[in-house]
Structures are given as structure tokens and as C-alpha cells.
mmCIF file of C-alpha atoms in Angstrom:
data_model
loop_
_atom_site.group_PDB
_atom_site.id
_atom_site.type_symbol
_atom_site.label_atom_id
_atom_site.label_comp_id
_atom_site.label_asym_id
_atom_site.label_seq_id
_atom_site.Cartn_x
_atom_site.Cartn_y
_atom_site.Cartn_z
ATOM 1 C CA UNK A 1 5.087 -2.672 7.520
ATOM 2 C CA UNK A 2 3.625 -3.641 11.294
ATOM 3 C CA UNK A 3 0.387 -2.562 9.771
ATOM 4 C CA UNK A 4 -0.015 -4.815 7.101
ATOM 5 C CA UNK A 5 1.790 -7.371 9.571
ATOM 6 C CA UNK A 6 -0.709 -6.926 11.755
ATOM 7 C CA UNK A 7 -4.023 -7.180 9.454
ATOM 8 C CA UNK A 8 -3.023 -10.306 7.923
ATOM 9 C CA UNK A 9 -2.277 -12.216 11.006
ATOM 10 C CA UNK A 10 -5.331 -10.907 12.320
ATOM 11 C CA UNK A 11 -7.139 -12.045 9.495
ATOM 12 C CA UNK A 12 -5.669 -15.173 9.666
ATOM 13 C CA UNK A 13 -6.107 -15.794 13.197
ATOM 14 C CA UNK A 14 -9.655 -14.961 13.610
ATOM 15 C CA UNK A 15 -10.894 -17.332 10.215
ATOM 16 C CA UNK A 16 -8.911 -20.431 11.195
ATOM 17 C CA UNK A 17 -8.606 -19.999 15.227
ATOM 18 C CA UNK A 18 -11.228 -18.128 15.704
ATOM 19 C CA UNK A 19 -13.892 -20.908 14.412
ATOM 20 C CA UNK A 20 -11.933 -22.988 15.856
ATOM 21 C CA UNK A 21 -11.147 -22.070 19.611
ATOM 22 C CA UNK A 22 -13.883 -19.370 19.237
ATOM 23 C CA UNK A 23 -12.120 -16.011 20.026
ATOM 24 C CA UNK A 24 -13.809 -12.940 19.535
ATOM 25 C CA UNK A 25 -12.777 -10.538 16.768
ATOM 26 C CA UNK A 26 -10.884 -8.348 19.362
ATOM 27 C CA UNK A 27 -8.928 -11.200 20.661
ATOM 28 C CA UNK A 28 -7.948 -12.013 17.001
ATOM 29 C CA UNK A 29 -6.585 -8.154 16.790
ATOM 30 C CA UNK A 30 -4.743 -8.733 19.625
ATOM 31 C CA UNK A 31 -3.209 -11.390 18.839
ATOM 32 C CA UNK A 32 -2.676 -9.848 15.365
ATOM 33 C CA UNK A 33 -1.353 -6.899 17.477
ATOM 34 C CA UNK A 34 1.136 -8.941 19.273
ATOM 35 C CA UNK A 35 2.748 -10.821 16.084
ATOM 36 C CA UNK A 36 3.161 -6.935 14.316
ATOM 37 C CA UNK A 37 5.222 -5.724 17.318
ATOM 38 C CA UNK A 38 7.076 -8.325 17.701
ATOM 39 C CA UNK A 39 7.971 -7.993 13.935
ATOM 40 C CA UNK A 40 8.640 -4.653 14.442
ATOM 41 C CA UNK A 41 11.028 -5.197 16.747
ATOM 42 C CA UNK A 42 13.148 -7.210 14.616
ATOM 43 C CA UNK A 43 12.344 -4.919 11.228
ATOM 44 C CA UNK A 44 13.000 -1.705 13.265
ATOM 45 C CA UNK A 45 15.948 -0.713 11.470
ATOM 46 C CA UNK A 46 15.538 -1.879 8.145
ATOM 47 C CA UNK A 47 13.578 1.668 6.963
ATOM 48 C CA UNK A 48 16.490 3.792 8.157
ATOM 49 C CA UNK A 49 18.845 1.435 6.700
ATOM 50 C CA UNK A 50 17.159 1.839 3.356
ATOM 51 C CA UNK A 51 16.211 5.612 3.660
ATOM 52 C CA UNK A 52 20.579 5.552 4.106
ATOM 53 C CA UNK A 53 21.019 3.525 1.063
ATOM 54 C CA UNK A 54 19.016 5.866 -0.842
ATOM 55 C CA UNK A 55 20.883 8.684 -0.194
ATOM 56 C CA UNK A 56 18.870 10.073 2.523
ATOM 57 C CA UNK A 57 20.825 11.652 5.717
ATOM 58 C CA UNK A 58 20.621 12.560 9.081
ATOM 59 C CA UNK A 59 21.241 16.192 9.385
ATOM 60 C CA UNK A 60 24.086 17.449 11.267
ATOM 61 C CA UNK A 61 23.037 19.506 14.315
ATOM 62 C CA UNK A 62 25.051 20.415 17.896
ATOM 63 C CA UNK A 63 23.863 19.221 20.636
ATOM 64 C CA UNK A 64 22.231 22.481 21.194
ATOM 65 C CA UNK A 65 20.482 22.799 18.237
ATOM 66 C CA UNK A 66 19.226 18.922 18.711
ATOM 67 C CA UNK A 67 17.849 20.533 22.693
ATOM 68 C CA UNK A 68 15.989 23.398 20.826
ATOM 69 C CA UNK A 69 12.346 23.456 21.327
ATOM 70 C CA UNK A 70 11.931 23.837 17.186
ATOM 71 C CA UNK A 71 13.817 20.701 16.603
ATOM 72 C CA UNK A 72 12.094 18.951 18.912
ATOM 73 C CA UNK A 73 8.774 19.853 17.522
ATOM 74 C CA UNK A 74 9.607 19.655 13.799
ATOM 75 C CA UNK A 75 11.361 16.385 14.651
ATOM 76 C CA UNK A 76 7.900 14.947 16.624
ATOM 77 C CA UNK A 77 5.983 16.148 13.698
ATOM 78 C CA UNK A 78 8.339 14.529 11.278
ATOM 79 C CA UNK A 79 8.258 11.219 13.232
ATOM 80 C CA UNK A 80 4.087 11.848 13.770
ATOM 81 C CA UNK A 81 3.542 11.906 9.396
ATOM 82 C CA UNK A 82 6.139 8.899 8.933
ATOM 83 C CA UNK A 83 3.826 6.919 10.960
ATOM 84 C CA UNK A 84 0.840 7.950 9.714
ATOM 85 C CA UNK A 85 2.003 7.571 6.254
ATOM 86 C CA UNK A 86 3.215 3.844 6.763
ATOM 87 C CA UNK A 87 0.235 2.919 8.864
ATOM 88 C CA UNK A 88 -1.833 3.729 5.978
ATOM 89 C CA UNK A 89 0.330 2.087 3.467
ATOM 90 C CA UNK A 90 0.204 -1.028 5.930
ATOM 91 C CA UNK A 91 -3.496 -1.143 5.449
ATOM 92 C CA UNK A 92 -3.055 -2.249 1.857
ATOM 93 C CA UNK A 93 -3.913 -5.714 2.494
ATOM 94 C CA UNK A 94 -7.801 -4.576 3.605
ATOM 95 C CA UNK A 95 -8.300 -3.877 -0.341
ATOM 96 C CA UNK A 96 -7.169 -8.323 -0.983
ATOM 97 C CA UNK A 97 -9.437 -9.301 1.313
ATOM 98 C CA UNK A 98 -12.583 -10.840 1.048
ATOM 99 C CA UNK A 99 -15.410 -9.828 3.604
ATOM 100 C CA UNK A 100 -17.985 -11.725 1.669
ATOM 101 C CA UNK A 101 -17.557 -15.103 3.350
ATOM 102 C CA UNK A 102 -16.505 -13.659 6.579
ATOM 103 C CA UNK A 103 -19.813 -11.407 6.399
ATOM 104 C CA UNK A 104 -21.838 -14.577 5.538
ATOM 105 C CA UNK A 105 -20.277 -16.094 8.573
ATOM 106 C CA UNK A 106 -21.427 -13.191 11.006
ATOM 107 C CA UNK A 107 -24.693 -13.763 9.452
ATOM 108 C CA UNK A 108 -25.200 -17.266 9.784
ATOM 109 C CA UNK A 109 -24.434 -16.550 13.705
ATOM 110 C CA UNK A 110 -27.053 -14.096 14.203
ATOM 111 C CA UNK A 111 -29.404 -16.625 12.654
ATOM 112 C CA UNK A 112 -28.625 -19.593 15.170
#
């Protein structure tokens, strides 16, 4: 959710502040960057809320089997392909963008 969070304020930052004030594309990410994790902050519970509504639960391990090296691991791993999944389901909003204009932008820049 950051993701997508993150890409659209990005977007939006560097096509109306960005001709504006003149920040560089990188400067719009950041600031894109910024807005997403401060989101994310405040939306950091709401998947494991939902993952609990749906039936989903956390699995009931002792405190020793929670300090096994194998839980760790399997639990990094876990945590590793959630992330990678939603980061790539954030980047949905890349496929309702428009690079046409912004490319005819970048060209008429080059030109000057």
C-alpha cells in the first residue's frame, strides 16, 4: 500500500511542483518517499487486522520455539516475500500513468 502511496505522490509532486519550484526527479521520490512512510505508519496495522478478520492466525509457539534459529529464518523469509509481494502490488499505479506528456516534457528540456 506504501508503494502505490509512494508513486502517486511522487508523480504528483514532480508534474505540479516540480515545474513549478524545479526539483529534480529524485527530490520528487523523496518527497514521494516521505508521504508513503508516513502513511505507513498510520496504516501499519490495518493488513494484520484484516489477515485476522479473514481467519488468518498467528501460530502458537513457546518462547523457545519463537528463539529457534528455524523460526527465525522461516519467519524473516516469510516477512522478506510479504514485502516483496505488496511492493509489487503497490506498483500498480505505473500501468495508469501516462509517460507520454511527461516524456515530451524531458524532451522539450533537452532541446532548450
Amino acid at each position: 500500500m506504501d508503494n502505490a502511496i509512494m508513486i502517486l505522490a511522487g508523480e504528483v509532486i514532480e508534474v505540479q511542483l516540480g515545474m513549478a519550484f524545479g526539483i529534480t526527479t529524485m527530490c520528487a521520490a523523496a518527497i514521494g518517499n516521505l508521504i508513503s512512510d508516513v502513511c505507513g505508519v498510520g496504516l501499519g496495522g490495518t493488513v494484520e487486522v484484516i489477515a485476522r478478520k479473514m481467519g488468518f492466525k498467528e501460530p502458537e509457539l513457546s518462547p523457545e520455539q519463537m528463539d529457534m534459529g528455524a523460526t527465525r529464518l522461516w519467519s524473516n523469509l516469510g516477512a522478506a516475500a510479504g514485502v516483496s509481494f505488496g511492493c509489487f502490488l503497490g506498483m500498480f499505479p505505473l500501468l495508469l500513468i501516462s509517460h507520454d506528456k511527461h516524456d515530451d516534457d524531458e524532451k522539450k528540456k533537452k532541446d532548450k
